[in-house]
mmCIF file of C-alpha atoms in Angstrom:
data_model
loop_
_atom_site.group_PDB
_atom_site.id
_atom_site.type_symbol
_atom_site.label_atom_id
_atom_site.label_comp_id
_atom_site.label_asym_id
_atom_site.label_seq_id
_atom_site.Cartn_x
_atom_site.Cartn_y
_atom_site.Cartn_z
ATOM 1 C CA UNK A 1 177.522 56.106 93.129
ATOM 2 C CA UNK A 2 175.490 59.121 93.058
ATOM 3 C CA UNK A 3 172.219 56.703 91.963
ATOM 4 C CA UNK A 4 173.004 54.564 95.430
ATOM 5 C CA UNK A 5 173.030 57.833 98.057
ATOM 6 C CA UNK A 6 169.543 58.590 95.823
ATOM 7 C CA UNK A 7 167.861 56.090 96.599
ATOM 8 C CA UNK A 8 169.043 55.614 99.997
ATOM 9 C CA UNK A 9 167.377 59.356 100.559
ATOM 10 C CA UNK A 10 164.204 58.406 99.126
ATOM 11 C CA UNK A 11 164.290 54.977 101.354
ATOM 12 C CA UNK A 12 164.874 56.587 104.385
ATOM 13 C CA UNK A 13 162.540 59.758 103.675
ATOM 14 C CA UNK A 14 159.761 57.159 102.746
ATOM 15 C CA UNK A 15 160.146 55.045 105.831
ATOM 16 C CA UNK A 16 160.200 57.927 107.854
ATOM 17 C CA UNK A 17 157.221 59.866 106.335
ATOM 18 C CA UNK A 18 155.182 56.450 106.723
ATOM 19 C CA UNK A 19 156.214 56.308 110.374
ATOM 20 C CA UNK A 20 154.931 59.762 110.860
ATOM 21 C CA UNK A 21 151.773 59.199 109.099
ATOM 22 C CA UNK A 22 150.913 56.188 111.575
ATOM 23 C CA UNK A 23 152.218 57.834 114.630
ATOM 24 C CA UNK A 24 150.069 60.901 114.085
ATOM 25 C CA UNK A 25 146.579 58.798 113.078
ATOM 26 C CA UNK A 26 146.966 56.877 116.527
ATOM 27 C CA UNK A 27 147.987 60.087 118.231
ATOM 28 C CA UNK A 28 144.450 61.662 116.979
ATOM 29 C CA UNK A 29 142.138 58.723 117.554
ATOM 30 C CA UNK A 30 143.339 58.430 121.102
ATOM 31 C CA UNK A 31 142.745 61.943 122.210
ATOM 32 C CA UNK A 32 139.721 63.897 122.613
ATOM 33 C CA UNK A 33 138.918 67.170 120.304
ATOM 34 C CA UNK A 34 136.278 69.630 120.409
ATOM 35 C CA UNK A 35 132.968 69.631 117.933
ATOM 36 C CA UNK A 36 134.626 67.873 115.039
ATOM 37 C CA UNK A 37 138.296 68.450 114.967
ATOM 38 C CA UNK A 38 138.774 64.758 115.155
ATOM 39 C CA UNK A 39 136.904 63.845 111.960
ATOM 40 C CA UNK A 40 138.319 67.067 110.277
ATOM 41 C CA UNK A 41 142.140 66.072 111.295
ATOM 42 C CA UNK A 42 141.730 62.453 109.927
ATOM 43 C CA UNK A 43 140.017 64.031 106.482
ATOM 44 C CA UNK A 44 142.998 65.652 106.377
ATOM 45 C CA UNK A 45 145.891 63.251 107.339
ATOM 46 C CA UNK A 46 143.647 61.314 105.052
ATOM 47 C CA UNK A 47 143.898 63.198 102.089
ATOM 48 C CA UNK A 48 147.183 65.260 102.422
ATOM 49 C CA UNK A 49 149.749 62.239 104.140
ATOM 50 C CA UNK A 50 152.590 64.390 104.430
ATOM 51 C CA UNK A 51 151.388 68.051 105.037
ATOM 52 C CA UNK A 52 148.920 66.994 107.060
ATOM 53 C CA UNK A 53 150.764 65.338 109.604
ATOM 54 C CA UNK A 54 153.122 68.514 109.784
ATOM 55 C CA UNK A 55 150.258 70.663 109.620
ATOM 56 C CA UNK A 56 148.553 68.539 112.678
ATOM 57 C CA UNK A 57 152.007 68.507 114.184
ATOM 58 C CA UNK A 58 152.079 71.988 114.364
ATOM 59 C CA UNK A 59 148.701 73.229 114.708
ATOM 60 C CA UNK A 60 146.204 69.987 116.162
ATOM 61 C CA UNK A 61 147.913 69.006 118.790
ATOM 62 C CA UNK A 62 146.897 72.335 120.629
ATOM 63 C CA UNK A 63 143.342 71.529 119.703
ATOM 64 C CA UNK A 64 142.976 68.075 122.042
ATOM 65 C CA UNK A 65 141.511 68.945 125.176
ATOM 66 C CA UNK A 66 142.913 69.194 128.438
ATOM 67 C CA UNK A 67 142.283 66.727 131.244
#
């Protein structure tokens, strides 16, 4: 039983992480940034899926500039 709900988690967590990982590499490559925030965002999504898009979440999306 316990086995079931475990991988149900991991399913769900896995679905949801890829989700956020797409979400967040359209969200940068339709804004603008300043000097190379945009290339140093996707290096990062790139190489850290998960902690980068929480990181970007929390930190890059005050970086785009205003229109």
């Amino acid at each position: 039983m316990t086995g079931i709900l475990v991988s149900s988690f991991l399913m769900i967590f896995v679905v949801f992480s890829f989700v956020l990982y797409i979400y967040i590499l359209i969200d940068i490559l339709r804004h603008e940034f300043t000097g190379y925030n945009k290339i140093i965002w996707i290096i990062v999504i790139i190489c850290f899926p998960i902690l980068g898009a929480l990181l970007y979440l929390v930190f890059g999306r005050g970086q785009r500039v205003k229109k």
